[in-house]
Amino acid sequence: MSVKSTVQRQYQAKIDRSANSPAKTLAIPSEGWLATLRNALGISGAQLGRMMGRTRATISAAEKSEREGGITLQNLSAMAEAMNCKLVYALVPNDGSVSELLEAQALWKAETLVTKASTHMALEKQALQSEERARQVELLAEEMLRERTSDIWER
């Protein structure tokens, strides 16, 4: 096993641990986390602004920006700290683990390549039977995963 594949597997394990975290099931409140936390603590926008050396309008704009998905992590973190909290974020697979994502992508890529090759073979009256075609897709996907090639992400 190469150093590169060992490192990649260690990264996979980190992501997989996050994917199994209870945080994955958290839904963003409709008001956003900043306004929800601020209201839960009973802090007004003006008070938070004073705590941060900013205006109430700046706090309101930041909360709006969070709801619209445009707030920076730096600003979100600073506001969380002002309310004695910390920002925690993660990127986790929608379904399953990193290995499952890789397997699905390798299968998709293998299917694409075998379909392309099959088209050319059919023109020469050498088309593969469906069972053999499926076997070739499976073998190619396994090879891609074994070699840990980033080519599986090329469209």
Coordinates of N, CA, C and O in Angstrom, one line a residue:
M1 N 0.8 -1.2 0.0 CA 0.0 0.0 0.0 C 0.9 1.2 0.0 O 1.8 1.3 0.8
S2 N 0.6 2.2 -0.9 CA 1.4 3.4 -1.0 C 1.1 4.4 0.1 O 0.0 4.3 0.8
V3 N 2.0 5.3 0.3 CA 1.8 6.4 1.3 C 0.5 7.2 0.9 O -0.3 7.5 1.8
K4 N 0.4 7.5 -0.4 CA -0.7 8.3 -0.9 C -2.0 7.6 -0.6 O -3.0 8.2 -0.1
S5 N -2.1 6.3 -0.8 CA -3.4 5.6 -0.5 C -3.7 5.5 1.0 O -4.8 5.5 1.4
T6 N -2.6 5.4 1.8 CA -2.8 5.3 3.2 C -3.3 6.7 3.7 O -4.2 6.7 4.5
V7 N -2.8 7.7 3.2 CA -3.2 9.1 3.6 C -4.7 9.3 3.2 O -5.5 9.8 3.9
Q8 N -5.0 8.8 2.0 CA -6.4 9.0 1.5 C -7.3 8.2 2.4 O -8.4 8.7 2.7
R9 N -6.9 7.0 2.8 CA -7.8 6.2 3.7 C -8.0 6.9 5.0 O -9.0 6.8 5.6
Q10 N -6.9 7.5 5.5 CA -7.1 8.3 6.8 C -8.0 9.4 6.6 O -8.9 9.7 7.5
Y11 N -8.0 10.1 5.5 CA -9.0 11.2 5.2 C -10.4 10.6 5.2 O -11.3 11.2 5.7
Q12 N -10.5 9.5 4.5 CA -11.8 8.8 4.4 C -12.4 8.6 5.8 O -13.6 8.8 6.1
A13 N -11.5 8.0 6.7 CA -12.0 7.7 8.0 C -12.5 9.0 8.8 O -13.5 8.9 9.5
K14 N -11.8 10.1 8.6 CA -12.2 11.3 9.2 C -13.6 11.7 8.7 O -14.5 12.1 9.5
I15 N -13.8 11.7 7.4 CA -15.1 12.1 6.9 C -16.2 11.1 7.3 O -17.3 11.5 7.7
D16 N -15.9 9.8 7.3 CA -16.8 8.8 7.7 C -17.3 9.0 9.2 O -18.4 8.8 9.5
R17 N -16.3 9.4 10.0 CA -16.7 9.6 11.4 C -17.6 10.8 11.5 O -18.6 10.8 12.3
S18 N -17.4 11.9 10.7 CA -18.3 13.0 10.7 C -19.7 12.6 10.1 O -20.7 13.1 10.6
A19 N -19.7 11.8 9.1 CA -20.9 11.4 8.5 C -21.8 10.6 9.4 O -23.0 10.6 9.3
N20 N -21.2 10.0 10.5 CA -22.0 9.3 11.4 C -22.4 10.1 12.7 O -22.9 9.6 13.6
S21 N -22.0 11.4 12.6 CA -22.2 12.3 13.7 C -23.7 12.7 13.8 O -24.4 12.9 12.8
P22 N -24.2 13.0 15.0 CA -25.6 13.5 15.2 C -25.7 14.9 14.5 O -26.8 15.2 14.1
A23 N -24.7 15.6 14.3 CA -24.8 16.9 13.6 C -25.3 16.7 12.2 O -25.9 17.7 11.6
K24 N -25.1 15.6 11.6 CA -25.6 15.4 10.2 C -27.1 15.5 10.1 O -27.6 15.9 9.1
T25 N -27.8 15.2 11.2 CA -29.3 15.3 11.1 C -29.8 16.6 11.5 O -31.0 16.8 11.5
L26 N -29.0 17.6 11.9 CA -29.4 18.9 12.3 C -30.0 19.6 11.1 O -29.4 19.7 10.0
A27 N -31.1 20.3 11.3 CA -31.7 21.1 10.2 C -31.4 22.6 10.6 O -31.5 23.0 11.7
I28 N -31.1 23.4 9.6 CA -30.9 24.8 9.8 C -32.2 25.4 10.1 O -33.2 25.3 9.4
P29 N -32.3 26.2 11.2 CA -33.6 26.8 11.6 C -33.9 27.8 10.5 O -33.1 28.4 9.8
S30 N -35.2 28.0 10.3 CA -35.7 28.9 9.2 C -35.2 30.3 9.4 O -34.9 31.0 8.4
E31 N -35.0 30.8 10.6 CA -34.4 32.1 10.9 C -32.9 32.1 10.8 O -32.3 33.2 10.8
G32 N -32.3 31.0 10.7 CA -30.8 30.8 10.7 C -30.3 30.6 12.1 O -31.0 30.9 13.1
W33 N -29.1 30.1 12.2 CA -28.5 29.8 13.5 C -28.3 31.1 14.3 O -28.5 31.1 15.5
L34 N -27.8 32.2 13.7 CA -27.5 33.4 14.4 C -28.7 34.0 15.1 O -28.7 34.2 16.3
A35 N -29.8 34.2 14.4 CA -31.0 34.8 15.0 C -31.6 33.8 16.0 O -32.0 34.3 17.1
T36 N -31.6 32.5 15.7 CA -32.1 31.5 16.6 C -31.4 31.6 17.9 O -32.0 31.6 19.0
L37 N -30.0 31.5 17.9 CA -29.2 31.6 19.1 C -29.4 32.9 19.8 O -29.6 32.9 21.1
R38 N -29.3 34.0 19.1 CA -29.5 35.3 19.7 C -30.8 35.4 20.5 O -30.9 35.8 21.6
N39 N -31.9 34.9 19.8 CA -33.2 35.0 20.5 C -33.3 34.0 21.6 O -33.9 34.3 22.6
A40 N -32.7 32.8 21.5 CA -32.7 31.9 22.6 C -32.0 32.4 23.8 O -32.4 32.2 25.0
L41 N -30.9 33.2 23.6 CA -30.2 33.8 24.7 C -30.8 35.1 25.2 O -30.4 35.7 26.2
G42 N -31.8 35.6 24.5 CA -32.5 36.9 24.9 C -31.7 38.1 24.6 O -31.8 39.1 25.3
I43 N -30.8 38.0 23.6 CA -30.0 39.2 23.3 C -30.6 39.9 22.1 O -31.0 39.3 21.1
S44 N -30.7 41.2 22.2 CA -31.3 42.0 21.0 C -30.2 42.2 20.0 O -29.0 42.0 20.3
G45 N -30.6 42.5 18.8 CA -29.6 42.8 17.8 C -28.7 44.0 18.2 O -27.5 44.0 17.9
A46 N -29.3 45.0 18.8 CA -28.5 46.1 19.3 C -27.5 45.7 20.3 O -26.3 46.2 20.3
Q47 N -27.9 44.8 21.3 CA -27.0 44.4 22.3 C -25.8 43.6 21.7 O -24.7 43.8 22.1
L48 N -26.1 42.7 20.8 CA -25.1 41.9 20.1 C -24.1 42.8 19.4 O -22.9 42.7 19.4
G49 N -24.7 43.8 18.7 CA -23.9 44.8 18.0 C -22.9 45.5 18.9 O -21.7 45.6 18.6
R50 N -23.4 45.9 20.1 CA -22.5 46.6 21.1 C -21.5 45.7 21.6 O -20.3 46.0 21.7
M51 N -21.8 44.4 21.8 CA -20.9 43.4 22.3 C -19.7 43.2 21.3 O -18.6 42.9 21.7
M52 N -20.1 43.4 20.0 CA -19.1 43.2 18.9 C -18.5 44.4 18.4 O -17.6 44.4 17.5
G53 N -18.9 45.6 18.9 CA -18.4 46.8 18.4 C -19.0 47.1 17.0 O -18.3 47.8 16.1
R54 N -20.2 46.7 16.7 CA -20.9 46.9 15.4 C -22.3 47.4 15.7 O -22.7 47.6 16.8
T55 N -23.0 47.8 14.6 CA -24.3 48.3 14.8 C -25.4 47.3 14.7 O -25.1 46.1 14.2
R56 N -26.6 47.6 15.2 CA -27.7 46.7 15.1 C -28.0 46.3 13.6 O -28.3 45.2 13.3
A57 N -27.8 47.3 12.7 CA -28.0 47.1 11.3 C -27.0 46.1 10.7 O -27.4 45.3 9.9
T58 N -25.8 46.1 11.2 CA -24.8 45.1 10.8 C -25.2 43.7 11.2 O -25.0 42.8 10.4
I59 N -25.7 43.6 12.4 CA -26.1 42.3 12.9 C -27.3 41.8 12.1 O -27.3 40.6 11.7
S60 N -28.2 42.7 11.8 CA -29.4 42.3 11.0 C -29.0 41.9 9.6 O -29.5 40.9 9.1
A61 N -28.1 42.6 9.1 CA -27.6 42.3 7.7 C -26.8 40.9 7.7 O -27.0 40.1 6.8
A62 N -26.1 40.6 8.8 CA -25.4 39.4 8.9 C -26.4 38.2 9.0 O -26.2 37.2 8.4
E63 N -27.4 38.4 9.8 CA -28.4 37.4 10.0 C -29.2 37.1 8.6 O -29.4 36.0 8.3
K64 N -29.4 38.2 7.9 CA -30.1 38.0 6.6 C -29.1 37.3 5.7 O -29.5 36.4 4.9
S65 N -27.9 37.7 5.7 CA -26.9 37.0 4.8 C -26.8 35.6 5.1 O -26.6 34.7 4.2
E66 N -26.8 35.2 6.4 CA -26.8 33.8 6.8 C -28.0 33.0 6.2 O -27.9 31.9 5.6
R67 N -29.2 33.6 6.3 CA -30.4 33.0 5.8 C -30.3 32.8 4.3 O -30.8 31.8 3.8
E68 N -29.7 33.7 3.6 CA -29.5 33.6 2.2 C -28.3 32.8 1.7 O -28.1 32.6 0.5
G69 N -27.5 32.4 2.7 CA -26.3 31.5 2.3 C -25.1 32.3 1.9 O -24.2 31.7 1.3
G70 N -25.1 33.6 2.2 CA -23.9 34.4 1.8 C -23.0 34.9 2.9 O -22.0 35.6 2.6
I71 N -23.2 34.4 4.1 CA -22.3 34.9 5.2 C -21.0 34.2 5.1 O -20.9 33.0 4.7
T72 N -19.9 34.8 5.5 CA -18.6 34.2 5.5 C -18.4 33.4 6.8 O -19.1 33.7 7.8
L73 N -17.6 32.4 6.7 CA -17.3 31.6 7.9 C -16.7 32.5 9.0 O -17.0 32.3 10.2
Q74 N -15.9 33.4 8.6 CA -15.2 34.3 9.5 C -16.2 35.1 10.3 O -16.1 35.3 11.5
N75 N -17.2 35.7 9.6 CA -18.2 36.5 10.2 C -19.1 35.7 11.1 O -19.4 36.0 12.3
L76 N -19.5 34.5 10.6 CA -20.3 33.6 11.4 C -19.6 33.2 12.7 O -20.2 33.2 13.8
S77 N -18.3 32.9 12.6 CA -17.5 32.5 13.7 C -17.4 33.6 14.8 O -17.5 33.4 16.0
A78 N -17.2 34.8 14.3 CA -17.0 36.0 15.2 C -18.3 36.2 16.0 O -18.3 36.5 17.2
M79 N -19.5 36.1 15.3 CA -20.7 36.3 15.9 C -21.0 35.2 16.9 O -21.5 35.5 18.0
A80 N -20.7 34.0 16.6 CA -20.8 32.9 17.5 C -20.0 33.1 18.8 O -20.5 32.9 19.9
E81 N -18.8 33.5 18.6 CA -17.9 33.7 19.7 C -18.4 34.8 20.6 O -18.3 34.8 21.8
A82 N -19.0 35.9 20.0 CA -19.5 37.0 20.8 C -20.7 36.5 21.7 O -20.9 37.1 22.8
M83 N -21.3 35.4 21.3 CA -22.4 34.8 22.1 C -21.9 33.6 22.9 O -22.7 32.8 23.4
N84 N -20.6 33.5 23.1 CA -19.9 32.4 23.8 C -20.2 31.0 23.3 O -20.5 30.1 24.0
C85 N -20.2 31.0 21.9 CA -20.4 29.7 21.2 C -19.3 29.6 20.2 O -18.5 30.5 20.0
K86 N -19.2 28.4 19.6 CA -18.2 28.3 18.5 C -18.9 27.7 17.3 O -19.9 27.0 17.4
L87 N -18.3 28.1 16.2 CA -18.8 27.6 14.9 C -18.3 26.2 14.6 O -17.1 26.0 14.8
V88 N -19.1 25.3 14.3 CA -18.7 23.9 13.9 C -19.4 23.7 12.6 O -20.6 23.8 12.4
Y89 N -18.6 23.3 11.6 CA -19.2 22.9 10.3 C -18.5 21.7 9.8 O -17.3 21.3 10.2
A90 N -19.2 21.0 8.9 CA -18.6 19.7 8.3 C -19.2 19.5 6.9 O -20.3 20.0 6.6
L91 N -18.4 18.8 6.1 CA -18.9 18.3 4.9 C -19.0 16.8 5.0 O -18.0 16.2 5.2
V92 N -20.2 16.3 4.8 CA -20.4 14.9 5.0 C -21.2 14.4 3.8 O -22.0 15.1 3.2
P93 N -21.0 13.1 3.4 CA -21.8 12.6 2.2 C -23.3 12.6 2.5 O -23.7 12.3 3.7
N94 N -24.0 12.9 1.5 CA -25.5 12.9 1.7 C -26.0 11.5 2.1 O -26.8 11.3 2.9
D95 N -25.4 10.5 1.5 CA -25.8 9.1 1.7 C -24.6 8.2 1.9 O -23.7 8.3 1.1
G96 N -24.6 7.5 3.0 CA -23.5 6.5 3.1 C -22.2 7.1 3.6 O -22.1 8.1 4.2
S97 N -21.1 6.4 3.1 CA -19.7 6.8 3.5 C -19.0 7.2 2.3 O -19.4 7.2 1.1
V98 N -17.7 7.6 2.5 CA -16.8 8.0 1.4 C -16.6 6.8 0.5 O -16.6 7.0 -0.7
S99 N -16.4 5.7 1.1 CA -16.2 4.5 0.3 C -17.4 4.2 -0.7 O -17.2 3.9 -1.9
E100 N -18.6 4.4 -0.2 CA -19.8 4.3 -1.0 C -19.9 5.3 -2.1 O -20.3 5.0 -3.2
L101 N -19.5 6.5 -1.8 CA -19.4 7.6 -2.8 C -18.4 7.2 -3.9 O -18.7 7.4 -5.1
L102 N -17.2 6.7 -3.5 CA -16.2 6.3 -4.4 C -16.7 5.2 -5.3 O -16.5 5.2 -6.5
E103 N -17.3 4.2 -4.7 CA -17.8 3.0 -5.4 C -18.8 3.5 -6.5 O -18.8 3.0 -7.6
A104 N -19.8 4.3 -6.1 CA -20.8 4.8 -7.0 C -20.2 5.5 -8.2 O -20.6 5.4 -9.3
Q105 N -19.2 6.4 -7.9 CA -18.5 7.2 -8.9 C -17.7 6.3 -9.8 O -17.7 6.5 -11.1
A106 N -17.0 5.3 -9.3 CA -16.2 4.4 -10.1 C -17.2 3.6 -11.0 O -16.9 3.3 -12.2
L107 N -18.3 3.1 -10.5 CA -19.3 2.4 -11.3 C -19.8 3.3 -12.4 O -19.9 2.8 -13.6
W108 N -20.1 4.5 -12.1 CA -20.6 5.4 -13.1 C -19.6 5.6 -14.2 O -19.9 5.6 -15.4
K109 N -18.3 5.9 -13.8 CA -17.3 6.1 -14.8 C -17.0 4.8 -15.6 O -16.9 4.9 -16.8
A110 N -17.0 3.7 -15.0 CA -16.8 2.4 -15.7 C -17.9 2.2 -16.7 O -17.7 1.8 -17.8
E111 N -19.1 2.4 -16.3 CA -20.3 2.3 -17.2 C -20.2 3.2 -18.4 O -20.4 2.8 -19.5
T112 N -19.7 4.4 -18.1 CA -19.6 5.4 -19.2 C -18.5 4.9 -20.2 O -18.7 4.9 -21.4
L113 N -17.4 4.4 -19.7 CA -16.3 3.9 -20.6 C -16.7 2.7 -21.3 O -16.4 2.5 -22.5
V114 N -17.3 1.7 -20.6 CA -17.7 0.5 -21.3 C -18.8 0.8 -22.3 O -18.8 0.2 -23.4
T115 N -19.7 1.7 -22.1 CA -20.8 2.1 -23.0 C -20.1 2.6 -24.3 O -20.5 2.3 -25.4
K116 N -19.1 3.5 -24.1 CA -18.4 4.1 -25.2 C -17.7 3.0 -26.1 O -17.8 3.0 -27.3
A117 N -17.0 2.1 -25.4 CA -16.3 1.1 -26.1 C -17.3 0.1 -26.8 O -17.1 -0.3 -27.9
S118 N -18.4 -0.2 -26.1 CA -19.5 -1.1 -26.7 C -20.1 -0.5 -27.9 O -20.4 -1.2 -28.9
T119 N -20.2 0.8 -28.0 CA -20.8 1.5 -29.2 C -19.8 1.2 -30.4 O -20.3 0.8 -31.4
H120 N -18.6 1.4 -30.1 CA -17.6 1.1 -31.2 C -17.5 -0.4 -31.6 O -17.5 -0.7 -32.8
M121 N -17.6 -1.2 -30.6 CA -17.6 -2.7 -30.9 C -18.9 -3.1 -31.6 O -18.8 -3.9 -32.5
A122 N -20.0 -2.5 -31.3 CA -21.2 -2.8 -32.0 C -21.2 -2.5 -33.5 O -21.7 -3.2 -34.3
L123 N -20.5 -1.4 -33.8 CA -20.3 -0.9 -35.2 C -19.5 -2.0 -35.9 O -19.7 -2.1 -37.1
E124 N -18.7 -2.7 -35.2 CA -17.8 -3.7 -35.8 C -18.4 -5.1 -35.6 O -17.8 -6.1 -35.8
K125 N -19.7 -5.1 -35.2 CA -20.4 -6.4 -34.9 C -19.7 -7.3 -33.9 O -19.6 -8.5 -34.1
Q126 N -19.1 -6.6 -32.9 CA -18.4 -7.3 -31.8 C -19.0 -6.9 -30.4 O -18.3 -6.9 -29.4
A127 N -20.3 -6.6 -30.4 CA -20.9 -6.1 -29.2 C -20.8 -7.2 -28.1 O -21.0 -8.4 -28.3
L128 N -20.7 -6.7 -26.8 CA -20.7 -7.6 -25.7 C -22.1 -8.0 -25.3 O -23.0 -7.2 -25.4
Q129 N -22.3 -9.2 -24.8 CA -23.5 -9.6 -24.2 C -23.7 -8.9 -22.9 O -22.8 -8.4 -22.3
S130 N -25.0 -8.7 -22.5 CA -25.3 -7.9 -21.3 C -24.5 -8.4 -20.1 O -24.1 -7.6 -19.3
E131 N -24.4 -9.7 -19.9 CA -23.7 -10.3 -18.7 C -22.3 -9.9 -18.8 O -21.7 -9.6 -17.8
E132 N -21.7 -10.1 -20.0 CA -20.2 -9.8 -20.1 C -20.0 -8.3 -19.9 O -19.0 -7.8 -19.4
R133 N -20.9 -7.5 -20.5 CA -20.8 -6.0 -20.3 C -20.8 -5.6 -18.9 O -20.0 -4.8 -18.4
A134 N -21.8 -6.2 -18.1 CA -21.9 -5.9 -16.7 C -20.6 -6.3 -15.9 O -20.1 -5.6 -15.0
R135 N -20.1 -7.5 -16.3 CA -18.8 -8.0 -15.7 C -17.7 -7.0 -16.0 O -16.9 -6.7 -15.1
Q136 N -17.6 -6.5 -17.2 CA -16.5 -5.6 -17.6 C -16.7 -4.3 -16.8 O -15.7 -3.7 -16.3
V137 N -17.9 -3.8 -16.6 CA -18.1 -2.6 -15.8 C -17.6 -2.8 -14.4 O -16.9 -2.0 -13.8
E138 N -18.0 -3.9 -13.8 CA -17.6 -4.3 -12.4 C -16.1 -4.4 -12.3 O -15.5 -3.8 -11.4
L139 N -15.4 -5.1 -13.2 CA -13.9 -5.2 -13.2 C -13.2 -3.9 -13.3 O -12.3 -3.6 -12.6
L140 N -13.7 -3.0 -14.3 CA -13.1 -1.7 -14.5 C -13.3 -0.8 -13.2 O -12.3 -0.2 -12.8
A141 N -14.5 -0.9 -12.6 CA -14.7 -0.1 -11.4 C -13.8 -0.5 -10.3 O -13.2 0.3 -9.6
E142 N -13.6 -1.8 -10.1 CA -12.8 -2.4 -9.1 C -11.3 -1.9 -9.3 O -10.6 -1.6 -8.4
E143 N -10.9 -2.0 -10.6 CA -9.5 -1.5 -10.9 C -9.3 0.0 -10.6 O -8.3 0.3 -10.0
M144 N -10.3 0.8 -10.9 CA -10.2 2.2 -10.6 C -10.1 2.4 -9.1 O -9.3 3.3 -8.7
L145 N -10.9 1.7 -8.3 CA -10.9 1.9 -6.9 C -9.5 1.4 -6.3 O -9.0 2.0 -5.4
R146 N -9.0 0.3 -6.8 CA -7.8 -0.3 -6.4 C -6.6 0.7 -6.6 O -5.7 0.8 -5.8
E147 N -6.6 1.3 -7.8 CA -5.5 2.2 -8.2 C -5.7 3.6 -7.6 O -4.8 4.4 -7.7
R148 N -6.9 3.8 -7.0 CA -7.1 5.1 -6.4 C -6.9 6.3 -7.4 O -6.3 7.3 -7.0
T149 N -7.4 6.1 -8.6 CA -7.1 7.1 -9.6 C -8.2 8.2 -9.5 O -9.4 8.0 -9.2
S150 N -7.8 9.5 -9.7 CA -8.7 10.6 -9.6 C -9.5 10.7 -10.9 O -10.4 11.5 -11.1
D151 N -9.1 9.9 -11.9 CA -9.8 9.9 -13.2 C -11.3 9.6 -13.1 O -12.0 10.0 -14.0
I152 N -11.7 9.0 -12.0 CA -13.1 8.6 -11.9 C -14.0 9.9 -11.8 O -15.2 9.8 -12.1
W153 N -13.4 11.0 -11.5 CA -14.1 12.3 -11.4 C -14.2 13.0 -12.7 O -14.9 14.1 -12.8
E154 N -13.5 12.6 -13.7 CA -13.5 13.3 -15.0 C -14.8 13.0 -15.7 O -15.2 11.8 -15.8
R155 N -15.4 14.0 -16.3 CA -16.6 13.8 -17.0 C -16.3 13.5 -18.4 O -16.1 13.6 -19.3

